[in-house]
Short mmCIF file of C-alpha atoms and ligand atoms in Angstrom, two decimals:
data_model
loop_
_atom_site.label_atom_id
_atom_site.label_comp_id
_atom_site.label_asym_id
_atom_site.label_seq_id
_atom_site.Cartn_x
_atom_site.Cartn_y
_atom_site.Cartn_z
CA MET A 1 167.93 106.81 40.35
CA LYS A 2 165.35 104.03 40.05
CA ARG A 3 164.17 101.92 42.96
CA ILE A 4 162.14 98.77 42.49
CA GLN A 5 160.74 97.07 45.58
CA ILE A 6 160.52 93.29 45.76
CA THR A 7 157.77 92.31 48.17
CA THR A 8 158.41 88.78 49.37
CA PRO A 9 158.52 87.63 53.04
CA THR A 10 161.88 89.46 53.07
CA SER A 11 161.24 92.69 51.15
CA TYR A 12 164.08 94.60 49.58
CA ASP A 13 164.85 97.37 47.14
CA ILE A 14 166.76 97.18 43.89
CA ILE A 15 168.58 100.46 43.28
CA ILE A 16 169.58 101.14 39.67
CA GLU A 17 171.85 104.12 39.36
CA PRO A 18 174.89 104.92 37.18
CA GLY A 19 177.80 105.57 39.54
CA ALA A 20 176.11 103.66 42.40
CA LEU A 21 179.34 101.80 43.26
CA SER A 22 180.84 104.91 44.79
CA ARG A 23 177.67 105.41 46.87
CA VAL A 24 177.48 101.90 48.34
CA GLY A 25 178.33 103.14 51.86
CA GLU A 26 175.56 105.73 51.69
CA PHE A 27 173.02 103.10 50.55
CA LEU A 28 174.07 100.64 53.27
CA SER A 29 173.75 103.40 55.88
CA GLU A 30 170.01 103.47 55.13
CA LEU A 31 169.84 99.96 56.62
CA TYR A 32 172.79 99.62 59.01
CA THR A 33 174.93 101.45 61.52
CA PRO A 34 178.68 100.98 60.85
CA ARG A 35 179.85 97.37 61.15
CA LYS A 36 182.03 94.81 59.40
CA VAL A 37 181.19 94.11 55.77
CA CYS A 38 182.86 91.33 53.81
CA ILE A 39 182.90 91.73 50.01
CA ILE A 40 182.82 88.41 48.15
CA ALA A 41 183.91 89.00 44.58
CA ASP A 42 185.04 87.09 41.53
CA SER A 43 188.56 88.04 40.42
CA THR A 44 187.35 90.11 37.44
CA ALA A 45 184.87 92.27 39.34
CA GLY A 46 187.20 92.31 42.33
CA SER A 47 190.07 93.86 40.40
CA LEU A 48 187.79 96.37 38.67
CA TYR A 49 185.52 97.48 41.51
CA CYS A 50 186.61 96.25 44.96
CA GLU A 51 188.63 99.37 45.67
CA THR A 52 185.76 101.73 44.83
CA VAL A 53 183.28 99.74 46.92
CA SER A 54 185.71 99.41 49.87
CA ASN A 55 186.45 103.13 49.86
CA ALA A 56 182.75 103.99 49.71
CA LEU A 57 182.12 101.70 52.69
CA LYS A 58 185.02 103.18 54.70
CA GLU A 59 183.82 106.72 54.04
CA ALA A 60 180.47 105.77 55.57
CA GLY A 61 182.19 104.27 58.64
CA PHE A 62 181.96 100.57 57.75
CA THR A 63 184.90 98.18 58.13
CA PRO A 64 185.28 96.32 54.82
CA SER A 65 187.25 93.16 54.10
CA ARG A 66 187.31 91.13 50.90
CA VAL A 67 187.49 87.54 49.67
CA LEU A 68 188.20 86.95 45.99
CA PHE A 69 187.91 83.73 44.01
CA PRO A 70 188.80 82.98 40.35
CA ALA A 71 186.11 84.21 37.94
CA GLY A 72 184.17 81.57 36.02
CA GLU A 73 181.59 78.81 36.40
CA HIS A 74 184.35 76.38 37.46
CA SER A 75 184.56 78.26 40.78
CA LYS A 76 180.91 77.61 41.55
CA ASN A 77 181.64 74.58 43.71
CA LEU A 78 181.83 73.32 47.28
CA THR A 79 185.55 74.14 47.56
CA THR A 80 185.02 77.84 46.84
CA TYR A 81 181.98 77.84 49.12
CA ALA A 82 184.00 76.28 51.99
CA ASN A 83 187.00 78.59 51.42
CA VAL A 84 184.79 81.67 51.54
CA LEU A 85 182.99 80.47 54.70
CA GLU A 86 186.35 79.95 56.41
CA ALA A 87 187.57 83.35 55.26
CA LEU A 88 184.52 84.93 56.94
CA ALA A 89 185.33 83.06 60.15
CA SER A 90 188.97 84.21 59.95
CA GLU A 91 187.71 87.79 59.70
CA ASN A 92 185.65 87.15 62.86
CA LEU A 93 182.47 88.18 61.08
CA SER A 94 179.54 87.98 63.50
CA ARG A 95 175.85 87.41 62.86
CA SER A 96 175.16 91.14 62.88
CA ASP A 97 177.71 91.83 60.13
CA VAL A 98 177.00 91.89 56.40
CA VAL A 99 178.15 90.05 53.28
CA ILE A 100 178.24 91.79 49.91
CA SER A 101 178.39 89.93 46.59
CA LEU A 102 180.25 91.80 43.87
CA GLY A 103 180.33 90.39 40.35
CA GLY A 104 178.44 88.07 38.03
CA GLY A 105 176.08 85.20 38.72
CA VAL A 106 178.74 83.01 40.31
CA ALA A 107 179.61 85.66 42.92
CA THR A 108 175.90 86.17 43.59
CA ASP A 109 175.37 82.44 44.12
CA ILE A 110 178.47 81.83 46.24
CA ALA A 111 177.83 84.87 48.45
CA GLY A 112 174.14 84.00 48.78
CA PHE A 113 174.84 80.41 49.83
CA VAL A 114 177.59 81.57 52.21
CA ALA A 115 175.42 84.32 53.75
CA GLY A 116 172.50 81.92 54.20
CA THR A 117 174.59 79.33 56.04
CA TYR A 118 177.38 81.21 57.85
CA MET A 119 176.39 81.12 61.54
CA ARG A 120 172.96 79.98 60.26
CA GLY A 121 172.47 83.13 58.24
CA ILE A 122 173.73 86.72 58.05
CA ASP A 123 172.59 89.70 56.02
CA LEU A 124 173.36 89.91 52.34
CA VAL A 125 173.61 92.74 49.81
CA HIS A 126 174.08 92.04 46.11
CA ILE A 127 176.06 94.29 43.79
CA PRO A 128 175.61 92.64 40.38
CA THR A 129 178.05 93.74 37.68
CA THR A 130 176.75 91.68 34.73
CA PHE A 131 173.38 91.65 32.97
CA LEU A 132 172.87 88.05 34.05
CA SER A 133 173.40 88.72 37.73
CA ALA A 134 171.44 92.01 37.63
CA MET A 135 168.46 90.61 35.71
CA ASP A 136 168.29 87.20 37.27
CA ALA A 137 170.65 85.92 39.96
CA SER A 138 170.36 88.90 42.35
CA ILE A 139 166.59 88.69 42.66
CA GLY A 140 164.47 85.97 44.15
CA GLY A 141 166.91 84.58 46.70
CA LYS A 142 168.09 81.45 44.89
CA ALA A 143 171.73 80.66 45.68
CA ALA A 144 173.50 77.43 44.84
CA VAL A 145 176.73 75.74 43.83
CA ASN A 146 177.28 72.96 41.32
CA LEU A 147 178.05 69.41 42.42
CA LEU A 148 180.07 66.98 40.31
CA GLN A 149 176.77 65.42 39.24
CA GLY A 150 175.09 68.60 38.01
CA LYS A 151 174.31 72.28 38.18
CA ASN A 152 172.96 74.14 41.22
CA LEU A 153 172.41 70.94 43.21
CA ALA A 154 173.37 72.31 46.66
CA GLY A 155 171.92 75.60 47.77
CA ILE A 156 169.42 77.67 49.67
CA PHE A 157 166.79 80.37 49.30
CA TRP A 158 168.31 83.44 50.96
CA ALA A 159 166.97 86.83 49.99
CA PRO A 160 169.22 89.90 50.00
CA ARG A 161 168.43 93.01 52.06
CA LEU A 162 169.35 95.28 49.15
CA VAL A 163 170.46 95.05 45.52
CA ILE A 164 172.64 97.85 44.14
CA CYS A 165 173.04 97.89 40.38
CA ASP A 166 175.44 100.30 38.70
CA PRO A 167 174.81 100.13 34.90
CA ASP A 168 178.23 101.73 34.30
CA THR A 169 179.71 98.29 35.07
CA PHE A 170 178.02 96.87 31.95
CA LYS A 171 180.39 98.96 29.79
CA ASN A 172 183.23 96.66 30.86
CA LEU A 173 181.53 93.38 29.91
CA ARG A 174 182.97 91.02 27.33
CA GLN A 175 180.82 90.27 24.28
CA THR A 176 179.95 86.77 25.60
CA GLN A 177 178.73 88.29 28.86
CA VAL A 178 176.48 90.70 26.95
CA HIS A 179 175.20 87.75 24.91
CA ASP A 180 174.43 85.85 28.10
CA GLY A 181 172.22 88.76 29.17
CA LEU A 182 170.49 88.91 25.78
CA ALA A 183 169.57 85.22 26.01
CA GLU A 184 168.01 85.73 29.43
CA GLY A 185 166.16 88.80 28.09
CA VAL A 186 164.73 86.77 25.20
CA LYS A 187 163.67 84.10 27.68
CA ASN A 188 161.74 86.69 29.69
CA ALA A 189 160.10 87.92 26.49
CA VAL A 190 159.01 84.39 25.54
CA VAL A 191 157.69 83.77 29.03
CA SER A 192 155.63 86.91 29.34
CA ASP A 193 156.09 89.84 26.95
CA ALA A 194 156.54 89.52 23.18
CA SER A 195 156.98 93.29 22.85
CA LEU A 196 160.34 93.00 24.63
CA ILE A 197 161.86 91.22 21.59
CA PRO A 198 162.06 94.28 19.27
CA ARG A 199 163.44 96.38 22.13
CA ILE A 200 166.24 93.84 22.62
CA GLN A 201 166.84 93.67 18.86
CA ASN A 202 167.14 97.48 18.85
CA GLY A 203 169.82 97.28 21.54
CA ASP A 204 167.72 98.92 24.26
CA LEU A 205 169.48 97.04 27.03
CA GLU A 206 168.42 99.45 29.76
CA TYR A 207 164.79 98.62 28.93
CA MET A 208 165.66 94.89 28.75
CA LEU A 209 167.04 95.08 32.29
CA GLU A 210 164.08 96.96 33.75
CA ARG A 211 161.39 94.91 31.98
CA SER A 212 163.16 91.67 32.93
CA LEU A 213 163.25 92.82 36.54
CA SER A 214 159.54 93.59 36.50
CA ILE A 215 158.74 90.18 34.95
CA LYS A 216 160.85 88.39 37.54
CA LYS A 217 159.39 90.54 40.35
CA SER A 218 155.84 89.54 39.40
CA LEU A 219 156.75 85.84 39.47
CA VAL A 220 158.88 85.72 42.65
CA GLU A 221 156.32 87.77 44.55
CA VAL A 222 153.67 85.11 43.99
CA ASP A 223 155.97 82.09 44.22
CA GLU A 224 159.26 82.82 46.00
CA ARG A 225 159.93 79.12 46.73
CA ASP A 226 159.67 78.07 43.09
CA GLN A 227 156.75 75.69 43.50
CA GLY A 228 154.51 77.07 40.80
CA LEU A 229 154.53 80.02 38.43
CA ARG A 230 158.18 80.97 39.09
CA GLN A 231 159.12 77.78 37.24
CA LEU A 232 158.17 79.57 34.01
CA LEU A 233 161.56 81.29 34.35
CA ASN A 234 163.12 77.88 33.72
CA PHE A 235 162.24 78.03 30.03
CA GLY A 236 165.34 76.87 28.13
CA HIS A 237 167.06 75.95 31.39
CA THR A 238 166.13 72.25 31.71
CA ILE A 239 167.99 71.42 28.51
CA GLY A 240 170.31 74.43 28.94
CA HIS A 241 171.69 73.09 32.23
CA CYS A 242 172.29 69.68 30.60
CA ILE A 243 174.24 71.41 27.80
CA GLU A 244 176.35 73.37 30.29
CA LYS A 245 177.18 70.19 32.20
CA ALA A 246 177.76 68.06 29.08
CA SER A 247 180.20 70.71 27.79
CA SER A 248 182.00 70.85 31.15
CA TYR A 249 180.80 74.46 31.33
CA SER A 250 182.69 75.53 28.20
CA VAL A 251 179.29 76.60 26.80
CA SER A 252 178.26 79.67 28.82
CA HIS A 253 174.93 79.88 30.64
CA GLY A 254 173.37 82.29 28.14
CA GLN A 255 174.57 80.29 25.14
CA ALA A 256 173.19 77.10 26.68
CA VAL A 257 169.86 78.77 27.47
CA ALA A 258 169.62 80.05 23.86
CA ILE A 259 170.14 76.54 22.46
CA GLY A 260 167.95 75.11 25.24
CA MET A 261 165.01 77.41 24.41
CA ILE A 262 164.98 76.30 20.77
CA ALA A 263 165.32 72.64 21.79
CA GLU A 264 162.53 72.91 24.39
CA ALA A 265 160.24 74.63 21.88
CA LYS A 266 160.87 71.81 19.38
CA ALA A 267 160.32 69.17 22.04
CA ALA A 268 157.05 70.68 23.29
CA PHE A 269 155.71 70.75 19.73
CA GLY A 270 157.05 67.29 18.89
CA MET A 271 155.40 65.84 21.99
CA GLY A 272 152.07 67.45 21.05
CA TYR A 273 152.03 69.68 24.16
CA THR A 274 151.42 72.76 21.99
CA ASN A 275 149.99 73.28 18.50
CA THR A 276 152.53 75.96 17.67
CA ASP A 277 156.19 75.39 16.93
CA ILE A 278 158.03 78.60 17.82
CA SER A 279 161.50 77.05 17.38
CA GLY A 280 161.99 78.54 13.87
CA GLU A 281 161.05 82.04 15.03
CA LEU A 282 163.27 81.70 18.09
CA THR A 283 166.19 80.50 15.97
CA LYS A 284 165.92 83.65 13.82
CA ILE A 285 165.73 85.95 16.84
CA LEU A 286 168.62 84.33 18.72
CA SER A 287 170.96 83.95 15.74
CA GLY A 288 170.21 87.59 14.83
CA LEU A 289 171.46 88.54 18.28
CA GLY A 290 174.68 86.54 17.75
CA LEU A 291 173.73 83.61 19.96
CA PRO A 292 174.37 79.97 19.08
CA THR A 293 171.32 77.92 18.11
CA GLU A 294 172.58 74.46 17.21
CA LEU A 295 172.23 71.59 19.68
CA ARG A 296 175.33 69.41 19.34
CA TYR A 297 174.38 66.67 21.80
CA THR A 298 172.21 63.60 21.45
CA ALA A 299 169.28 62.72 23.69
CA GLU A 300 171.35 59.83 25.07
CA GLU A 301 174.12 62.24 26.07
CA LEU A 302 171.74 64.71 27.74
CA TYR A 303 169.38 62.28 29.51
CA PRO A 304 171.69 61.34 32.46
CA PHE A 305 172.11 65.04 33.29
CA ALA A 306 168.37 65.68 32.97
CA LEU A 307 167.71 62.93 35.53
CA ILE A 308 169.53 64.88 38.26
CA ASP A 309 167.52 68.06 37.69
CA LYS A 310 166.43 69.53 41.02
CA LYS A 311 162.93 70.15 39.63
CA ILE A 312 162.24 66.41 39.69
CA SER A 313 159.84 65.39 42.43
CA ASP A 314 157.79 62.20 42.88
CA GLY A 315 159.11 60.90 39.56
CA MET A 316 157.79 63.90 37.63
CA ILE A 317 159.45 67.00 36.20
CA SER A 318 157.83 70.31 35.40
CA ILE A 319 158.66 71.62 31.94
CA VAL A 320 157.81 74.93 30.28
CA VAL A 321 155.61 74.80 27.18
CA PRO A 322 155.88 77.85 24.89
CA GLU A 323 152.45 78.41 23.33
CA ALA A 324 153.63 81.57 21.56
CA ILE A 325 156.27 84.23 22.07
CA GLY A 326 154.97 85.96 25.18
CA LYS A 327 152.89 83.05 26.50
CA CYS A 328 154.14 79.92 28.26
CA THR A 329 152.49 77.31 30.45
CA LEU A 330 153.81 74.61 32.79
CA LYS A 331 153.35 70.87 32.35
CA LYS A 332 154.41 67.96 34.54
CA ILE A 333 155.75 64.92 32.71
CA THR A 334 157.11 61.54 33.84
CA LEU A 335 160.79 60.65 33.56
CA ALA A 336 159.94 58.22 30.74
CA GLU A 337 158.25 61.09 28.90
CA LEU A 338 161.33 63.21 29.61
CA GLY A 339 163.38 60.71 27.58
CA GLU A 340 160.99 61.07 24.64
CA TYR A 341 160.95 64.88 25.12
CA LEU A 342 164.75 64.98 24.82
CA TYR A 343 164.56 62.79 21.76
CA GLN A 344 162.13 65.29 20.15
CA ALA A 345 164.43 68.17 21.20
CA CYS A 346 167.40 66.60 19.44
CA ARG A 347 165.63 65.74 16.16
N1 LIG B 1 166.66 81.83 37.40
C1 LIG B 1 165.36 81.34 37.60
C2 LIG B 1 164.78 81.73 38.89
O1 LIG B 1 165.32 82.56 39.60
O2 LIG B 1 163.76 81.23 39.28
#
């Protein structure tokens, strides 16, 4: 078993252990005496793992209940959020009870936002069952839903008390879900460790997960509230989120981030923010991993979505400039420059 500690104002452990799902009750007992625990799961993870997790909780004396919602990005909205909140109230969950997320990034976000706002905040445990949720969404406390106008526009920072990752769940992922994880792994490599690329290319996904966690740990520990260095993790996401929204979420998060990274590398070079254009190298790496690389939208189509990015403040937006694979910096640009940046991205 591996344990990684995240040391932010709320510190918590990430447990990585094959078979951990059947030991969830034992792990929760390290933190809590028996109480009510509501499992919030997407329908896919719910049908695969809810029974195992519920039984493990019962064996340890907890009283589990469950709320399921349809799997997919389309569920990441205010309606699901409200339905889940009301389900918690119907279960008479109190402030001393616990919410568990079980599933991919959408479950992590919905459960995080619900836990942070139900009765002004109750404890949260994440059980990620995809690479994306294990490597990214479960750590750092960001939790949000999409609004009609754009992605992740309503949310909260709400750190979990524990993250339990069972790598056996990755064996059940669809190919697109594995690809989503690979894109996020490549992003972490570009942001801070070029040597991660060959490990990903060699299919060492266990290493990708652990190295990605350590990269994210180092950034959230110095900047939990996303006001500085943590923004490096947004590489590929400014344009990626626009692509997701423009495609009505038919392009998955990882696919959009893959295309977004190439576009943002092109844009940074085209704008003269860096002397090196890594877009060609990135295209080779990402297409070799089976990810899409072609941007099929125009700057005019993407710009309205870019204008509702939550990173905009005082008329400026912070973008990530890739200097080389393994080294990125942050730069603030005006919204007028953002238009030109998108134009360069779409050349
Ligand atoms: N997914 C980017 C972050 O957590 O900051």
